[in-house]
Tab-separated table of C-alpha atoms and ligand atoms in Angstrom:
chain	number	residue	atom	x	y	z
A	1	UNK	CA	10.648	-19.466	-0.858
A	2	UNK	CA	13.241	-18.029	1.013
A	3	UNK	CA	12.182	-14.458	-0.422
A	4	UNK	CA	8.831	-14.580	0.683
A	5	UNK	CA	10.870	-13.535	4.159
A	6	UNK	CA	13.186	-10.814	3.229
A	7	UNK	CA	10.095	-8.310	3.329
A	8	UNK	CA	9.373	-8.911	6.780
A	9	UNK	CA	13.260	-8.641	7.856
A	10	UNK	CA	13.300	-5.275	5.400
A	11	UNK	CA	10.624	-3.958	7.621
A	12	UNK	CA	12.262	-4.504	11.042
A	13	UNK	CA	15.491	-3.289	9.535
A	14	UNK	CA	17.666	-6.531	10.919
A	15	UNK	CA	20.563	-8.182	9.090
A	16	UNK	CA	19.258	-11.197	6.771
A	17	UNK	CA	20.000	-14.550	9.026
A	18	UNK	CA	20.048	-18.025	7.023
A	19	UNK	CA	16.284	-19.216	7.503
A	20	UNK	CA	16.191	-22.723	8.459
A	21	UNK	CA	13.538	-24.947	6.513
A	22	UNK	CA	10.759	-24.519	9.397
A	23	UNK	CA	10.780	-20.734	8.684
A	24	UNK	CA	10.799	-21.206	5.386
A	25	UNK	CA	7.443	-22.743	5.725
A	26	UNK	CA	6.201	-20.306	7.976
A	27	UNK	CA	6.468	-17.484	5.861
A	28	UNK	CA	5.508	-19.282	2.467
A	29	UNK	CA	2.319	-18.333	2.920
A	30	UNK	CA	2.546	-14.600	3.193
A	31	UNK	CA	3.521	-12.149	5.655
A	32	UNK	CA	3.214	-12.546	9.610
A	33	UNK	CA	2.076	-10.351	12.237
A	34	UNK	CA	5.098	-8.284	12.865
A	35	UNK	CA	4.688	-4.791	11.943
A	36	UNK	CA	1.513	-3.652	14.222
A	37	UNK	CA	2.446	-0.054	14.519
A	38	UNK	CA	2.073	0.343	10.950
A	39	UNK	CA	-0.250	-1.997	9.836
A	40	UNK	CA	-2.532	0.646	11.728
A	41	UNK	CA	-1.846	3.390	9.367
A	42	UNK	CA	-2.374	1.317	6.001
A	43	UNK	CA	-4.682	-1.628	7.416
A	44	UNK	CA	-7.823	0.339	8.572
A	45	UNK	CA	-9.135	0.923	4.997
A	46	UNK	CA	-13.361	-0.392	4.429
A	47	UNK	CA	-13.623	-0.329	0.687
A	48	UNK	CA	-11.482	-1.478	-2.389
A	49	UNK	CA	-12.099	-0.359	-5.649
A	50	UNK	CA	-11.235	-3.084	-8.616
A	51	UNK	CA	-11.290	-0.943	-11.621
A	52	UNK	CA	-11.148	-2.277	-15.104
A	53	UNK	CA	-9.961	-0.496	-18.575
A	54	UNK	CA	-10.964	-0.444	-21.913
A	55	UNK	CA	-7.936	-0.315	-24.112
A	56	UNK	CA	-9.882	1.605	-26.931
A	57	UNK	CA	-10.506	4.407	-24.689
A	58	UNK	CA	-7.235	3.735	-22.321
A	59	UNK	CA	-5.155	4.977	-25.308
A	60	UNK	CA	-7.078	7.856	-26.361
A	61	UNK	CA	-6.966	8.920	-22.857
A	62	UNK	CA	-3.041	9.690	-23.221
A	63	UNK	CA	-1.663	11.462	-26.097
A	64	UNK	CA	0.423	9.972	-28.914
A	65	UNK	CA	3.555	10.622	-27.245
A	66	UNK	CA	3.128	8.275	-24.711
A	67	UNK	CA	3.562	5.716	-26.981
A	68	UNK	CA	0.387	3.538	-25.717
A	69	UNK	CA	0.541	0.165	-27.177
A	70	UNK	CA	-2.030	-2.218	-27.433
A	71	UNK	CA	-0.422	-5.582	-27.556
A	72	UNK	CA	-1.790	-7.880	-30.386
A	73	UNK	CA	-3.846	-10.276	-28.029
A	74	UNK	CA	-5.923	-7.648	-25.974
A	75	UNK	CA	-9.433	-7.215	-27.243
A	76	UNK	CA	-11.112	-7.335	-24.122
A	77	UNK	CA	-11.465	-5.124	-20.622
A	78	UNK	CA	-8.300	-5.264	-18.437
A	79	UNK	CA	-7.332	-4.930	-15.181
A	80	UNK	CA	-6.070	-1.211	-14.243
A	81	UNK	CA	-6.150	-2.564	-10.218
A	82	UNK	CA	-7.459	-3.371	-6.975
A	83	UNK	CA	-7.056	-0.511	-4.557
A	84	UNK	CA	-7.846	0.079	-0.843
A	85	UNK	CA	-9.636	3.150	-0.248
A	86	UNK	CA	-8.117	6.175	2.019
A	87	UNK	CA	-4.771	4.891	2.382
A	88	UNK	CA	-2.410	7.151	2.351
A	89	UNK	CA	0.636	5.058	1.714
A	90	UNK	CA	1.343	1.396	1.936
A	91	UNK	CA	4.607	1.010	3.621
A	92	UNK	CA	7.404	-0.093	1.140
A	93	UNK	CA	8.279	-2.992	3.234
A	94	UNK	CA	7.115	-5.665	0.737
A	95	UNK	CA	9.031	-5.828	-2.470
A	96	UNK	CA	7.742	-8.276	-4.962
A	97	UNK	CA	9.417	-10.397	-7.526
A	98	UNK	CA	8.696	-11.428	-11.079
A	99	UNK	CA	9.422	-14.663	-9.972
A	100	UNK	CA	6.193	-13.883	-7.430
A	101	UNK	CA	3.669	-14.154	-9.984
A	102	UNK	CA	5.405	-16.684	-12.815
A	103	UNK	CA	2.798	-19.058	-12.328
A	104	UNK	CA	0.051	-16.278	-12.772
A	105	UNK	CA	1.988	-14.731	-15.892
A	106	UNK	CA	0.207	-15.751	-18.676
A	107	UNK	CA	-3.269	-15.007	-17.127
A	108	UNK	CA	-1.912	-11.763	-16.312
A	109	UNK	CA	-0.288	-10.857	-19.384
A	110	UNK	CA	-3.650	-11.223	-20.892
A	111	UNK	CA	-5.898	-9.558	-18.601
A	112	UNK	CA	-3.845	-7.088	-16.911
A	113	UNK	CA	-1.136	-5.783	-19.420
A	114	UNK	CA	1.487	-3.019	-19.947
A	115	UNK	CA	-0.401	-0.659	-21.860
A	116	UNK	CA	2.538	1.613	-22.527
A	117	UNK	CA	5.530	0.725	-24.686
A	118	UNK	CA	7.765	1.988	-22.027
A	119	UNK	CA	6.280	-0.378	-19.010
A	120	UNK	CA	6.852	-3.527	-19.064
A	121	UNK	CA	3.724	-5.434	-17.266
A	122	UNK	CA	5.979	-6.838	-14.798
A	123	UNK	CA	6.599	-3.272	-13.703
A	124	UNK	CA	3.032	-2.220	-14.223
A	125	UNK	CA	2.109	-5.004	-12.029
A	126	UNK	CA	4.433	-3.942	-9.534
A	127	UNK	CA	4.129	-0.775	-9.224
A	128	UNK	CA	0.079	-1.730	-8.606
A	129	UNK	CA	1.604	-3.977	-5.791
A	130	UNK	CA	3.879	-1.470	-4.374
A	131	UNK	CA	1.330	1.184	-3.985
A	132	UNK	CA	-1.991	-0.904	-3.223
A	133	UNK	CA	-1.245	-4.748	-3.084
A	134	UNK	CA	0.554	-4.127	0.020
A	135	UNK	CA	-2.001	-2.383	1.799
A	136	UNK	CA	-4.921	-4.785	0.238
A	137	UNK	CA	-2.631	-7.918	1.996
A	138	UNK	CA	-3.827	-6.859	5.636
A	139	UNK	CA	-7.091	-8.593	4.557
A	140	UNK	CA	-6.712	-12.506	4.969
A	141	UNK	CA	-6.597	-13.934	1.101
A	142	UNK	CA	-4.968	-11.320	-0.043
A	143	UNK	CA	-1.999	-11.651	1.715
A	144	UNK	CA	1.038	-12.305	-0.639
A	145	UNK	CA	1.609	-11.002	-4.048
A	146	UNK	CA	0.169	-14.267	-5.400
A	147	UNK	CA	-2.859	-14.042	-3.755
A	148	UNK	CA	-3.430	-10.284	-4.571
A	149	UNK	CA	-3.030	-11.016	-7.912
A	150	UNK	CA	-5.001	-14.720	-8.133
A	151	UNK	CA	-7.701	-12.690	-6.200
A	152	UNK	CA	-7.754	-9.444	-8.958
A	153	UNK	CA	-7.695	-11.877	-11.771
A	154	UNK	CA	-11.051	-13.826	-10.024
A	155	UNK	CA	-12.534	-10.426	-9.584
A	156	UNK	CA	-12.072	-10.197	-13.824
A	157	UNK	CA	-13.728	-13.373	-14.325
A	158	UNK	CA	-16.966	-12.484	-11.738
A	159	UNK	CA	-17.151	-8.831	-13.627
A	160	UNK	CA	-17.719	-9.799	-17.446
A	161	UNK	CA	-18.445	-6.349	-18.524
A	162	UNK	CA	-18.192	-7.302	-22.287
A	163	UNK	CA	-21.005	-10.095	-21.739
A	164	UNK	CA	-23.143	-7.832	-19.622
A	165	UNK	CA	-22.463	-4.979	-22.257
A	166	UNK	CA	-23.504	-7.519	-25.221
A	167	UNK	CA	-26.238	-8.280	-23.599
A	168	UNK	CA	-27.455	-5.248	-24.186
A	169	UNK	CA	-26.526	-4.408	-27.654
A	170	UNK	CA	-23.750	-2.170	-26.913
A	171	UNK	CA	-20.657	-2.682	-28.841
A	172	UNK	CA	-17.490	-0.879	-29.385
A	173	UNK	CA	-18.386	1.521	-32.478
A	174	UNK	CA	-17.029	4.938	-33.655
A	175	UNK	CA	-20.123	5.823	-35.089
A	176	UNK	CA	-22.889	5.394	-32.538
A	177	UNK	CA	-22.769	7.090	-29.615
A	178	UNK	CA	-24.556	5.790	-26.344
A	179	UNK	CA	-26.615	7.093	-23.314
A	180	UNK	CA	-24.766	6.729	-19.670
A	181	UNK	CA	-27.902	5.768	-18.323
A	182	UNK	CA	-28.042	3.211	-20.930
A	183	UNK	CA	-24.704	2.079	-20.184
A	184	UNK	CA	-25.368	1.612	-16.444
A	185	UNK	CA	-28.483	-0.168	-16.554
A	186	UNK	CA	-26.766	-2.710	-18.370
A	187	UNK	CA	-23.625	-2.903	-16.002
A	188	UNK	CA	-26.029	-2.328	-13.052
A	189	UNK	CA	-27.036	-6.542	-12.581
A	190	UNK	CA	-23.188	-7.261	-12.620
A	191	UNK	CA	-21.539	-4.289	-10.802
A	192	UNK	CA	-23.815	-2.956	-8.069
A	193	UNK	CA	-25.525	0.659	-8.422
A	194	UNK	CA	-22.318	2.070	-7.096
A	195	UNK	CA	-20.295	1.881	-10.318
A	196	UNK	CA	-18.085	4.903	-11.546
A	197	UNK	CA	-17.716	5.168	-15.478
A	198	UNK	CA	-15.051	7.595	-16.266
A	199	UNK	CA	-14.447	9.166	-19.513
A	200	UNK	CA	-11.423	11.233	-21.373
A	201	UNK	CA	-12.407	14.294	-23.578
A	202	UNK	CA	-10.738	13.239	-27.129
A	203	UNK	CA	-9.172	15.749	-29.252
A	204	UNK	CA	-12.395	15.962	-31.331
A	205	UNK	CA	-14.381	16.439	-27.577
A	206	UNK	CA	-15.841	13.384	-27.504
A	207	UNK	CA	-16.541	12.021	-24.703
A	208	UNK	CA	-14.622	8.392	-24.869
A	209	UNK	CA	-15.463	5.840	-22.318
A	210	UNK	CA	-12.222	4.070	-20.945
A	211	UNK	CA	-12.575	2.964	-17.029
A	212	UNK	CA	-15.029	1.819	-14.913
A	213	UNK	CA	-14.510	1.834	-11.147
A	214	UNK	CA	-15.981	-0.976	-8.899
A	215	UNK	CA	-16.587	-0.863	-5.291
A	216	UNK	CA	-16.162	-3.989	-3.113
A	217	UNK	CA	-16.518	-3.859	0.786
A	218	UNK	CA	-13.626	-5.390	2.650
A	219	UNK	CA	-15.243	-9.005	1.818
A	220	UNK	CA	-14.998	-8.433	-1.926
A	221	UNK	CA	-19.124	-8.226	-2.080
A	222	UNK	CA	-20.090	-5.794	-4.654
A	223	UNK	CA	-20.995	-2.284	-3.301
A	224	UNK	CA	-19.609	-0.176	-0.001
A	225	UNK	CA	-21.417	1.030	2.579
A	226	UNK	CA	-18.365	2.903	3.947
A	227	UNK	CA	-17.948	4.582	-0.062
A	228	UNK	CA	-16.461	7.614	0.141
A	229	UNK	CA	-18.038	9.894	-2.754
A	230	UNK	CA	-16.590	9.560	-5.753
A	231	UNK	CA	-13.328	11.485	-6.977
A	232	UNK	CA	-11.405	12.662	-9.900
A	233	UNK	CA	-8.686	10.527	-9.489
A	234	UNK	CA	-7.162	6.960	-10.184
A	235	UNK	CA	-6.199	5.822	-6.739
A	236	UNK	CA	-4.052	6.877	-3.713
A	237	UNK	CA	-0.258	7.952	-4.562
A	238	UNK	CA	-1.203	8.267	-8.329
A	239	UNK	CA	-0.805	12.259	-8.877
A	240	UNK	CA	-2.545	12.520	-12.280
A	241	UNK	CA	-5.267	11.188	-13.853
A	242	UNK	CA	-6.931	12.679	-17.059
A	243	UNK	CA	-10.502	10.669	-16.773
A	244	UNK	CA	-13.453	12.274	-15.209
A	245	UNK	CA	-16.994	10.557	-14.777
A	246	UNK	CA	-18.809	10.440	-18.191
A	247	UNK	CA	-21.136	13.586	-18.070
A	248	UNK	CA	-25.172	12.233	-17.774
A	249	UNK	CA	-26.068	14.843	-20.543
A	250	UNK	CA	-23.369	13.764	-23.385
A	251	UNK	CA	-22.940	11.185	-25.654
A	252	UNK	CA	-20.499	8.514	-24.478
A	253	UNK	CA	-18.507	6.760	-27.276
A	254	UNK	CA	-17.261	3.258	-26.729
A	255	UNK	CA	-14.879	3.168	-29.150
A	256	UNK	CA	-13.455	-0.317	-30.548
A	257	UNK	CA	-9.565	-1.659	-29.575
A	258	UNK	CA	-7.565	-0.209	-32.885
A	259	UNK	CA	-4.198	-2.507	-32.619
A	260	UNK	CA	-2.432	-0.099	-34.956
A	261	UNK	CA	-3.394	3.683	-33.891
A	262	UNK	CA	-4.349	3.046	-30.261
A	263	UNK	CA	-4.441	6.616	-29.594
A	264	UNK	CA	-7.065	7.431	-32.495
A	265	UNK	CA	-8.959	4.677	-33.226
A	266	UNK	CA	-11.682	6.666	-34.691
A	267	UNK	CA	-9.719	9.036	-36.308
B	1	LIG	C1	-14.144	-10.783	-23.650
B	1	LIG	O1	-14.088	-11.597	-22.493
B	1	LIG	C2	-15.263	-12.293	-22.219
B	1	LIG	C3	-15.041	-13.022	-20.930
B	1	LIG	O2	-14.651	-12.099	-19.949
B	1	LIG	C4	-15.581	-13.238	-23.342
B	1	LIG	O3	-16.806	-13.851	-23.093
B	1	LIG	C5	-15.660	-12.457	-24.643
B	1	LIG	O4	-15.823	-13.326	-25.717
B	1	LIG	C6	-14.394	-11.629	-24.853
B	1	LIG	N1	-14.585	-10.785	-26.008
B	1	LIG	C7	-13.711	-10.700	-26.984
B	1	LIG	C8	-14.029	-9.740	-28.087
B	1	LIG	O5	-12.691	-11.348	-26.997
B	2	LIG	C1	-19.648	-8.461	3.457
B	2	LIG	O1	-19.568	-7.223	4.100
B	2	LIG	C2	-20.734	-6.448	4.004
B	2	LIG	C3	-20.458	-5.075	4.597
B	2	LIG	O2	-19.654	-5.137	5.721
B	2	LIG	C4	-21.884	-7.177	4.715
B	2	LIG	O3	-23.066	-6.422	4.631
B	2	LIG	C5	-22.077	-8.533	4.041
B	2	LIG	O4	-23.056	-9.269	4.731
B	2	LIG	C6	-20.770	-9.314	4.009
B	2	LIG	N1	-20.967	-10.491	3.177
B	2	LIG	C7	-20.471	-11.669	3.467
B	2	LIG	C8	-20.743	-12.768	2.500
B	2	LIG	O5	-19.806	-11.853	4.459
């Protein structure tokens, strides 16, 4: 537990003391009140945006070279991440460690993994820490990297886009192509009129469903008053995102999870 302090120390830049069992406690729990100058830069955000993946579009939306991998137990939405709106930066005051998470591992390794060959979840799930956990841990329940993550992974269960989607009689397919209005009607119940569904262009210019974007007020209700209109991009600090919001006027193609050519599951 020990480590749960050595972000807080980080932050005020002081040697690391021994921490006697009572502060041990104290800090088990997540981080304490001591860093009010910046908590103002990085705490004063209104809206988070949980945004989910399809794998069968994820991989399509990155070309063959970046060796996109879908592991062999992912046939379902994942987690991309929960992200503060209009932060700039968190501060990098709060390192987490794999050992952080252990308990939430297997849950996470299933509904939030690596998609890439070369990122191992554990980094994936840091680097989502690093650049929004830390900021999203100013709200109360969200304040460790447990919590973020115990929170995100609640957020997955309450949004069952594949149930809401089935519902409906939309299912992964190569062949038939779907409406976006379609789409969001059926999503609509579960994830609040304020839902972004983002789309790549595929080398055959399709346009492949493979994110949809969430709003939550500070509360984690659905929907944001304080939204700020949507943008092309995947969340602050992230310089490059090739997803746009599925055109109104095109066919959108849900494409199913293809374990073996992620990148072209539909040739
Ligand atoms: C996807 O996950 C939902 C629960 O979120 C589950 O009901 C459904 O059966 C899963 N679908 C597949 C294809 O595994
Ligand atoms: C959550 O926050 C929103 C917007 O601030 C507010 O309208 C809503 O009543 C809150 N819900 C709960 C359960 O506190």
């Amino acid at each position: 537990m020990l480590r749960s302090a050595l972000p807080l120390l980080l932050c005020l830049g002081t040697a690391v003391p021994w921490m006697g069992e009572e502060h041990q406690e104290d800090y088990k729990h997540g981080r304490r009140d001591a860093e009010p100058h910046s908590d103002k830069a990085f705490c004063s955000w209104k809206c988070l945006k949980f945004t989910l993946q399809w794998p069968g579009g994820f991989c399509v939306s990155l070309d063959s070279w970046s060796h996109c991998r879908i592991p062999l137990n992912i046939h379902n939405w994942t987690i991309h991440g929960l992200w503060p709106q209009r932060v700039l930066n968190c501060c990098h005051c709060w390192p987490i460690f794999h050992s952080d998470v252990q308990e939430l591992e297997a849950e996470l390794a299933e509904l939030w993994p690596s998609l890439l060959k070369t990122k191992s979840s554990f980094l994936f799930w840091k680097q989502e820490w690093d650049k929004h956990g830390v900021c999203a841990a100013c709200v109360e329940g969200m304040n460790s990297p447990l919590r973020y993550f115990q929170i995100s992974l609640k957020l997955r269960g309450q949004f069952d886009i594949h149930k809401a989607l089935d519902a409906a009689g939309i299912q992964p397919s190569c062949q038939r192509p779907y409406k976006l209005s379609e789409v969001q009607s059926a999503l609509a119940p579960v994830l609040g009129d304020q839902h972004e569904i983002q789309c790549v262009t595929d080398d055959k210019d399709r346009e492949v469903w493979f994110q949809v974007k969430i709003p939550l007020s500070h509360n984690l209700t659905v929907g944001c008053a304080h939204q700020p209109p949507p943008r092309d991009e995947a969340g602050p600090g992230r310089s490059f995102s090739p997803g746009h919001p599925c055109p109104a006027q095109l066919p959108l193609f849900y494409f199913p999870i293809d374990h073996e050519q992620p990148h072209r599951p539909c040739g």
